[in-house]
XYZ file of C-alpha atoms in Angstrom:
501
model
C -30.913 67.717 -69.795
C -27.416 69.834 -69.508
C -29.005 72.845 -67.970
C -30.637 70.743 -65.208
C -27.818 69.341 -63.894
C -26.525 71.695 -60.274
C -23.346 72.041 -58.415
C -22.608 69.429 -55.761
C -21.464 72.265 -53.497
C -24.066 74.366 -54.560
C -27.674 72.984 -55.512
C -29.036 76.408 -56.247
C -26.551 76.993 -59.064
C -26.282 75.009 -62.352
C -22.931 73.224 -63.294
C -20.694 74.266 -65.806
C -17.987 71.525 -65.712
C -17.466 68.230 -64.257
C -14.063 67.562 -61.845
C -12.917 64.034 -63.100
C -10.415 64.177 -59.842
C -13.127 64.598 -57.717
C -16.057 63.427 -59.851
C -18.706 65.685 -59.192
C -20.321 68.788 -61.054
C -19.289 72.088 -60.489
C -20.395 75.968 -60.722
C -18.707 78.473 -61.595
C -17.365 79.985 -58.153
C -16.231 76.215 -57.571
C -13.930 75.848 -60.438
C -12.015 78.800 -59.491
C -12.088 77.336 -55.771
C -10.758 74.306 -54.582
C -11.324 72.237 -57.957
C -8.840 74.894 -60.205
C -6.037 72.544 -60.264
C -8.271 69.927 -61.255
C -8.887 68.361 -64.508
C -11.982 69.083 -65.934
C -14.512 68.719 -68.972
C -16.992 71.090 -69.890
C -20.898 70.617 -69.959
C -20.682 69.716 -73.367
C -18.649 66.483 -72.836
C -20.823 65.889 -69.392
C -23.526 63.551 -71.191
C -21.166 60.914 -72.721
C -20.324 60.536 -68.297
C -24.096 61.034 -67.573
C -24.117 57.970 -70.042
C -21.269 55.464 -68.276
C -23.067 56.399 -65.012
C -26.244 55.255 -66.077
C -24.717 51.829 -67.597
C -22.775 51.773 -63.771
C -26.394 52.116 -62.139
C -27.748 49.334 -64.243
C -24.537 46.631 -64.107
C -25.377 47.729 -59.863
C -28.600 46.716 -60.192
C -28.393 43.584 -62.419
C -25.407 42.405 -59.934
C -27.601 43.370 -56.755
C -31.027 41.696 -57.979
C -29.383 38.454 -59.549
C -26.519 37.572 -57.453
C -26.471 39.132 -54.324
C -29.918 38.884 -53.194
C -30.120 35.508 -53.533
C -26.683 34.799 -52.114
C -27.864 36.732 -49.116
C -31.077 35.086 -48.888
C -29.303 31.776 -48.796
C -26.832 32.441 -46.098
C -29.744 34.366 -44.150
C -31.568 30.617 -44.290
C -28.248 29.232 -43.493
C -27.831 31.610 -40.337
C -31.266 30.646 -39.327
C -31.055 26.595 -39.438
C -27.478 27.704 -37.086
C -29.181 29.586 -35.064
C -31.975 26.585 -34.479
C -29.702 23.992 -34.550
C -27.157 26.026 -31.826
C -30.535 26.536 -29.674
C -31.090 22.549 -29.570
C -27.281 22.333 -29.249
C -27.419 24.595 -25.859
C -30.386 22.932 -24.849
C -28.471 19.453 -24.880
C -25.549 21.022 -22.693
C -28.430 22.424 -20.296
C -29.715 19.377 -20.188
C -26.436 17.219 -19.295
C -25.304 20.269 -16.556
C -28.476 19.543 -14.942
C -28.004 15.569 -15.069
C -24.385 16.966 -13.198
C -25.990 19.236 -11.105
C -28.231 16.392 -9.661
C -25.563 14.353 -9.315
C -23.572 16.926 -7.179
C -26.968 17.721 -5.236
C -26.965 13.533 -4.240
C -23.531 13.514 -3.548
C -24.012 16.812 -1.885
C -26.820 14.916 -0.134
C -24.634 12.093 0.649
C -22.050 14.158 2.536
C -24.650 15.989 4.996
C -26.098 12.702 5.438
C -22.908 11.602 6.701
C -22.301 14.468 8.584
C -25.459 14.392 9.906
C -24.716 10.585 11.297
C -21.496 11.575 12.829
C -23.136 14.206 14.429
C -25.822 12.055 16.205
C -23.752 9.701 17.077
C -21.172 12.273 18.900
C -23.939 14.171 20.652
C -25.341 10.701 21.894
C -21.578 10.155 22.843
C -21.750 12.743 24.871
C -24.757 13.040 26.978
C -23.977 9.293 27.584
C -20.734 10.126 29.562
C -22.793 13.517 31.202
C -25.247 10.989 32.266
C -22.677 8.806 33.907
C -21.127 12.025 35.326
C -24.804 12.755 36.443
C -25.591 9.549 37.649
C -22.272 9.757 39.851
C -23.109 13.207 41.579
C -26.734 11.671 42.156
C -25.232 8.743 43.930
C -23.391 11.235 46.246
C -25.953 13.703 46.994
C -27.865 10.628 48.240
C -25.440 8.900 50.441
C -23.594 12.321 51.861
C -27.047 13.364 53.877
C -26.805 9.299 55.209
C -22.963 10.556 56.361
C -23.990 13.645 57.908
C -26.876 11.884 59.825
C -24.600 9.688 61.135
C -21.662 11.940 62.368
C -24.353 14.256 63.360
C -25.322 10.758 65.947
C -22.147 10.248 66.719
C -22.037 13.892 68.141
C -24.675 13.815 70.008
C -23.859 10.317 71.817
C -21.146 11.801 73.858
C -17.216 12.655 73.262
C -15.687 9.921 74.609
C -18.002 7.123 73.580
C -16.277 4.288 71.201
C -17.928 5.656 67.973
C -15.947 8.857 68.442
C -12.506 6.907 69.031
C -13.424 5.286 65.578
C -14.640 7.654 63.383
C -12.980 7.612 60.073
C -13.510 10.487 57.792
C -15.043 9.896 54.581
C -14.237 13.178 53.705
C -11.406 12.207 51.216
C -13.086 9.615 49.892
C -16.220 12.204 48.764
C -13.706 14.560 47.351
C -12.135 12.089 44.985
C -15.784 10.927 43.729
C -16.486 13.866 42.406
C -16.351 13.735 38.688
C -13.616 15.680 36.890
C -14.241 16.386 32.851
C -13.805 18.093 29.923
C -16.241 17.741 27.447
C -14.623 18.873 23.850
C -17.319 19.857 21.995
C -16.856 18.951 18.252
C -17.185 21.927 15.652
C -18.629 22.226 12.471
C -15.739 23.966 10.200
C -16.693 25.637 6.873
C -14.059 27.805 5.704
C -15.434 30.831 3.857
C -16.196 29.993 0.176
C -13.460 31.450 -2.593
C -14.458 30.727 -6.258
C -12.500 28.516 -8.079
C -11.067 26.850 -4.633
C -13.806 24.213 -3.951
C -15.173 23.734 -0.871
C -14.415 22.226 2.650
C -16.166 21.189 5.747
C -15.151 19.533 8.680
C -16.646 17.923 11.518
C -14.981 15.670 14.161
C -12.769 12.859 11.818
C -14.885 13.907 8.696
C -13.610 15.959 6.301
C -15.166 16.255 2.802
C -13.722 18.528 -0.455
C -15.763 19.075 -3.716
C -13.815 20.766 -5.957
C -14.479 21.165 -10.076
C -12.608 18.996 -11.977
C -14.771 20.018 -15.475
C -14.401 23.098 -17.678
C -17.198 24.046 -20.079
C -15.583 22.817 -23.031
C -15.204 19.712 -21.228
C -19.085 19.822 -20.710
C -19.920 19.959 -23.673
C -17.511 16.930 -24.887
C -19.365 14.523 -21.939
C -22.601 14.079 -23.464
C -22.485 10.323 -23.087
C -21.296 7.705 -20.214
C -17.478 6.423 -21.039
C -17.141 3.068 -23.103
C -14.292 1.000 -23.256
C -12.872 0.909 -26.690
C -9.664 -0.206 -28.446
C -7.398 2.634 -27.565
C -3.480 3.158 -29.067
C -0.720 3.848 -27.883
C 0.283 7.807 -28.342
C 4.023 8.510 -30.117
C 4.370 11.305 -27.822
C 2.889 11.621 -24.253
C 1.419 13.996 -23.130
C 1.739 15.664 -18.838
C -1.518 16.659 -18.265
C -0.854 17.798 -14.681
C 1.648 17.688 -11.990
C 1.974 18.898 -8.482
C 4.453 18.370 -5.431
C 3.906 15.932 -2.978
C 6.846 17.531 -1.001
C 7.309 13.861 -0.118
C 10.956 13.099 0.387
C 12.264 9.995 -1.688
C 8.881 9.553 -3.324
C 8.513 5.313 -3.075
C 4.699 4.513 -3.609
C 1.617 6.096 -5.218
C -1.882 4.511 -5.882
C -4.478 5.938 -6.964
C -7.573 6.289 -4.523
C -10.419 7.609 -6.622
C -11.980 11.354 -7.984
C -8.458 12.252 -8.947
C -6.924 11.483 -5.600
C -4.223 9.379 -4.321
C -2.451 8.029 -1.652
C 1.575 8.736 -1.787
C 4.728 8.124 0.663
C 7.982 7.925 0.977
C 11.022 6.572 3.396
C 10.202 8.525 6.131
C 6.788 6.473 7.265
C 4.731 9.491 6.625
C 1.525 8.647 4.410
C -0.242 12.076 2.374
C -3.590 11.908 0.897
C -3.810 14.230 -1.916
C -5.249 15.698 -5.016
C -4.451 16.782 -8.542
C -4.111 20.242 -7.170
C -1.587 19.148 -4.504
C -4.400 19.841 -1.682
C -2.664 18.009 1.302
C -6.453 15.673 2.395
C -5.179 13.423 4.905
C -1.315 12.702 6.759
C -0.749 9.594 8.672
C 2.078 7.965 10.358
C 2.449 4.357 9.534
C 2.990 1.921 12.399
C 6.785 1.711 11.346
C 8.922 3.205 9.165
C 9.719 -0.353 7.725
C 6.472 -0.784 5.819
C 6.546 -2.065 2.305
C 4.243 -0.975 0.224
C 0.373 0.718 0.027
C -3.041 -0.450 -1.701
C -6.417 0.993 -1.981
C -9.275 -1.654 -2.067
C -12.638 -1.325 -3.548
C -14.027 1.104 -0.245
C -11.355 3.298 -0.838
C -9.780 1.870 2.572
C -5.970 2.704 2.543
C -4.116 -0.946 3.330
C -0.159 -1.188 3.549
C 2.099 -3.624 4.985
C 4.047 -3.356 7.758
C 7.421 -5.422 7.079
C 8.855 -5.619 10.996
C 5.658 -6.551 12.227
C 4.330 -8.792 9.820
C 0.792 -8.162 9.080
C -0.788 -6.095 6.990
C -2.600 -2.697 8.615
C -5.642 -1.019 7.084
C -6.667 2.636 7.980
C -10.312 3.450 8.735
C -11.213 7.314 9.149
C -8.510 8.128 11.509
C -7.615 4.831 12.885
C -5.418 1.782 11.827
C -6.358 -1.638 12.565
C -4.050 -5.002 12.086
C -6.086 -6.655 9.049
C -4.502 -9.377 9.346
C -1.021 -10.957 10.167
C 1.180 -13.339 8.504
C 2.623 -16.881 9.291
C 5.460 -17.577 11.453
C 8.977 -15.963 10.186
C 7.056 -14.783 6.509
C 7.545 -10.700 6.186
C 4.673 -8.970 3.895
C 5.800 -6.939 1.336
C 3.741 -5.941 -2.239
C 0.697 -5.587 -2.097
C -2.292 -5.200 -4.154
C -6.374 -5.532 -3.718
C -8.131 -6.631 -6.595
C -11.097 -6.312 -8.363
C -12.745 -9.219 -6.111
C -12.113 -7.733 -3.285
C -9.052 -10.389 -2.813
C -5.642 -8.752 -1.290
C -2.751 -10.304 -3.000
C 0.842 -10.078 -0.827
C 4.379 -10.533 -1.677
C 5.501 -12.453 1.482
C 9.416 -12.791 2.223
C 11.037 -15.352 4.333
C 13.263 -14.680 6.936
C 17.149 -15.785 6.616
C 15.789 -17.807 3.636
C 15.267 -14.884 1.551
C 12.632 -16.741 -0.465
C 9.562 -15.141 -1.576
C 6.174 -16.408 -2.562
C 2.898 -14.868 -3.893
C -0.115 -15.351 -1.337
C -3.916 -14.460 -2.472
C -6.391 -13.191 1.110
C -9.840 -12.947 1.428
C -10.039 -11.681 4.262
C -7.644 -13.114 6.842
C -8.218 -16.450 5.393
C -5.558 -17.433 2.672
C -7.066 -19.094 -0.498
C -3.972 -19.154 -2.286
C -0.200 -19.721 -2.348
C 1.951 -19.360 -5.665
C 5.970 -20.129 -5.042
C 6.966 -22.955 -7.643
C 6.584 -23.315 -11.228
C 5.242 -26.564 -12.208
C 8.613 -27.963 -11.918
C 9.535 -26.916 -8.745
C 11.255 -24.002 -9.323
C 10.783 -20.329 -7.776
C 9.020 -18.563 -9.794
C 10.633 -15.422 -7.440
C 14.428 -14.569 -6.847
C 15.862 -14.615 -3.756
C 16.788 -11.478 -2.278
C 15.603 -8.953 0.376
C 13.803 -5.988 -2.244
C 10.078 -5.966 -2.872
C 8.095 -7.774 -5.662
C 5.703 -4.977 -6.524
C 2.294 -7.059 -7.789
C -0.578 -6.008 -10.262
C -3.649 -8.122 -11.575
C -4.755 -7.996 -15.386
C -7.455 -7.854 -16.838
C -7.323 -10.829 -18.425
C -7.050 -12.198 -14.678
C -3.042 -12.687 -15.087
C -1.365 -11.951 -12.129
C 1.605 -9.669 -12.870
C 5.293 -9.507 -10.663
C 8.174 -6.495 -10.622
C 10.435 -8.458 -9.840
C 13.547 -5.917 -8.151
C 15.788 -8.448 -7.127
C 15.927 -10.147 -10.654
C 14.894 -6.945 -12.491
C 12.232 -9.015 -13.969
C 9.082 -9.180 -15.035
C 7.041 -12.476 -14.128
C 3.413 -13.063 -15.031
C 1.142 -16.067 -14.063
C -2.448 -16.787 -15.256
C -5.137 -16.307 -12.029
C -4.363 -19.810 -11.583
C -1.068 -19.407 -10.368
C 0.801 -21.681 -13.710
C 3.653 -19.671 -14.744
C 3.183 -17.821 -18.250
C 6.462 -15.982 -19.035
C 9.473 -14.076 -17.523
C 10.635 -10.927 -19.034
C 14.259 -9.713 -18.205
C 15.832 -7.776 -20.709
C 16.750 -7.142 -23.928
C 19.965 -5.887 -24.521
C 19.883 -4.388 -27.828
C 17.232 -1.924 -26.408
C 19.202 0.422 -24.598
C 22.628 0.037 -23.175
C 21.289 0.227 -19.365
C 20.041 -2.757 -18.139
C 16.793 -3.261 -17.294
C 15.497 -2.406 -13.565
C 11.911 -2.256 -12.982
C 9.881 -0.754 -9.549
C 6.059 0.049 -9.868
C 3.876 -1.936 -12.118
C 0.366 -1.153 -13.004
C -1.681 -2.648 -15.800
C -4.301 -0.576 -18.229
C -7.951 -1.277 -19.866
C -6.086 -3.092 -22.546
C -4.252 -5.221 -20.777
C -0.888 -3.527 -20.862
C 1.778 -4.672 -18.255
C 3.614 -0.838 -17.213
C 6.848 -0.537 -15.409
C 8.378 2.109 -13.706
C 12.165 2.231 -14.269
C 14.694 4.800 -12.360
C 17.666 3.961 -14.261
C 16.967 4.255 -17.359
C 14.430 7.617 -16.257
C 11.871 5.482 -18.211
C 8.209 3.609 -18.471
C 8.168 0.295 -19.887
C 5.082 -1.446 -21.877
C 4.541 -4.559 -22.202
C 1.415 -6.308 -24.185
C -0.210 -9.032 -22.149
C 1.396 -11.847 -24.003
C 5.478 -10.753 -23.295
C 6.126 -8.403 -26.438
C 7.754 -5.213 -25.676
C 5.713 -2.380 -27.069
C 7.408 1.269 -25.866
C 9.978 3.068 -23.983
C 8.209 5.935 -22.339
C 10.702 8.808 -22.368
C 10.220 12.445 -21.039
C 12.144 15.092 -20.186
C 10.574 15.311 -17.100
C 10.569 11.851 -15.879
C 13.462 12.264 -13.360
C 13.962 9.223 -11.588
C 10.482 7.840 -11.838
C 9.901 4.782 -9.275
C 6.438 5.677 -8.361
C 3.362 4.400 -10.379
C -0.140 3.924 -10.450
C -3.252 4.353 -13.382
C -6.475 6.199 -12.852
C -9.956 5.036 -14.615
C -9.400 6.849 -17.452
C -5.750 5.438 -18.246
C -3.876 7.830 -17.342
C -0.858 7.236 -15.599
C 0.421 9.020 -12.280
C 3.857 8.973 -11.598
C 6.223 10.285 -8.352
C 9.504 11.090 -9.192
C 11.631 10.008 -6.417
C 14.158 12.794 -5.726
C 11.943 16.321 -6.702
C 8.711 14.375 -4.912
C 6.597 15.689 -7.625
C 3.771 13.855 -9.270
C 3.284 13.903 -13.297
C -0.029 12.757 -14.377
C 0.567 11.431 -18.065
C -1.458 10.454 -21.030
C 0.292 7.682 -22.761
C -2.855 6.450 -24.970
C -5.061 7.968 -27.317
């Protein structure tokens, strides 16, 4: 068996010794090569290692054939019901981007059908006034050959007859009947498209955005429609987003839909914009005096207008009066409900009193001042009683002249007051903004103490919401999914905060 055994290095040659270092067989020109230094072992001693190398080959074996094998045929079948169930997995995403993408396509739809509208109705605009202008210039081409006729008469009859003495030119008159106009022709404006920046279009007072809001991750976590559930309160919250609103003394915020809101501040200016800061829409409010700003259930921006007492509501580009308030009463919260009701804060002049009053409409339906024994439910005092509605139907006060919290059931009886309780903190308690959640949680806004305050819907306090970044927060509102927008009054900027889990 010895004498069949050849040099690694050299197959044609027969081994002599075995390198241990190196463990291979060698010749004799290798063992005074490379391999001289090397420990070795003769040919003799060569079978007891041909012997632990054949034991090595079997334990290999034995291991391959009886463990690893079948531990690689199991995690093969593993791999495979993964790669299945990952197909079916895909296929389920697929499926709910395409339930998206026909959603986009309708609203998609939606917008050009709107567009498409505004369009019509502009180009009928238009050749309605050319046909006026048309129907003008017709008018005059038929009476100006009458004119000449006539002069052309008065020529011939002589030149000192009476009609000559008399003749009046109607020369001026023709040149002023001509129609002067300028027809602005309305554009359709589509930026160029730049991934990841949405898109815009533009025609006349329409002007749409559709930006993505979803990441794939997020995709895939959206399989089902969103149920309302019992949801707690977070120990720490969390700032999703923020942006500037570059508004100057940030006052009001509410929240108009598709991660959009409507935001002001002292100097009657009122932005529309989005999460990303995207400045949508600026108006001017009809004075600088006005109160406070709602959103109601078309997405119709409504505010009140404190000088002129009545409440304004903007449609497209226009605001209309909505409606106006009695004699010497001065709007000031306000809030639109899920009913489509618009509930006002309305302050009396020199009196200073205040009282809660529920529209639909113009018409008022209902007035809540007194408690049920004649006392105000509201302080006296010249600030605004910021207003929210409950679930639960409660209708819930900021109080800022009391810097207190008042809430009444839908019937107007008074439930409870909340001012504040000194033993939790050492400033006192001043709310502004109030919104309520999907579990009936009464929020505050509170500048003083750089603060949110919860309430539960039966008085107990529940949280302080403190953040390093809430500077001076006195702007509030909530979006659908609970989370809470505020405007920090000073910087202008907007955090978007989730306070539940």
């Amino acid at each position: 068996m010895a004498d069949t055994i050849t040099c690694a290095a050299h197959p044609d040659k027969l081994c002599e010794s075995y390198c241990l270092q190196c463990d291979v067989p060698l010749c004799r020109g290798c063992t005074m090569g490379i391999h001289q230094e090397h420990k070795r072992v003769d040919i003799v001693e060569m079978e007891s290692i041909k012997q632990v190398k054949r034991r090595e080959i079997e334990e290999d074996n034995a291991e391959i054939q009886d463990i690893l094998i079948p531990q690689f045929q199991m995690e093969n079948v593993s791999i495979e019901d993964q790669i299945a169930k990952t197909f079916i997995r895909y296929e389920s995403i697929e499926e709910s981007a395409d339930v998206y993408r026909n959603d986009w396509h309708q609203e998609v739809d939606r917008i050009f059908e709107e567009y498409h509208k505004e369009i019509h109705q502009t180009r009928d605009k238009d050749i309605a006034l050319l046909k006026n202008y048309q129907r003008d210039i017709k008018y005059s081409l038929q009476t100006m050959p009458n004119i000449v006729q006539h002069n052309t008469e008065i020529l011939q009859s002589g030149s000192h007859t009476n009609a000559v003495i008399q003749y009046k030119s109607k020369l001026t008159a023709l040149r002023k009947t001509l129609p002067k106009y300028e027809m602005g022709m309305s554009s359709f404006s589509t930026p160029p498209i730049q991934t990841g920046q949405g898109l815009c279009i533009e025609f006349g007072g329409i002007r749409s955005f559709l930006v993505s809001m979803s990441s794939f991750e997020s995709l895939q976590n959206s399989m089902g429609h969103p149920t309302y559930q019992t949801r707690c309160l977070l120990e720490r919250v969390i700032v999703k987003a923020e942006f500037s609103s570059e508004v100057d003394n940030l006052k009001h915020i509410v929240y108009n839909g598709r991660n959009e809101v409507w935001l002001s501040g002292k100097d009657g200016t009122i932005r529309h914009m989005n999460i990303h800061g995207i400045d949508l829409q600026t108006l001017e409010a009809t004075n600088i005096k006005y109160q406070d700003i709602a959103v109601n259930s078309e997405g119709e921006l409504i505010y009140s207008d404190y000088i002129n007492k009545c409440v304004n509501i903007v449609r497209g580009t226009e605001t209309e009066i909505l409606f106006e308030s009695e004699y010497a009463w001065h709007p000031q919260g306000i809030f639109c409900t899920k009913e489509g009701h618009i509930l006002v804060t309305m302050r009396l002049a020199g009196d200073s009193c205040c009282k809660l009053v529920r529209y639909d409409g113009e018409k008022v339906i209902q007035e809540i001042q007194y408690d049920k024994f004649g006392n105000c439910l509201f302080s006296r005092g010249y600030k605004c009683v910021f207003l929210a509605e409950n679930n639960n139907g409660d209708l819930c006060a900021s109080d800022t002249n009391s810097c207190s919290l008042i809430v009444v059931n839908k019937s107007g009886d008074f439930r409870y007051r909340y001012c504040c309780d000194p033993t939790l903190r050492r400033k006192p308690f001043v709310p502004h903004h109030i919104v309520t959640d999907s579990q009936c949680h009464i929020i505050l806004s509170d500048y003083v103490n750089n603060c949110l305050h919860i309430f539960h819907k039966d008085s107990q306090y529940l949280k302080c919401i403190s953040h390093p970044d809430l500077d001076l927060p006195v702007a509030l509102t909530i979006d659908n999914d609970d989370k809470l927008w505020v405007g920090l009054y000073v910087s202008g900027k907007v955090k978007v905060i989730q306070y539940m889990k």
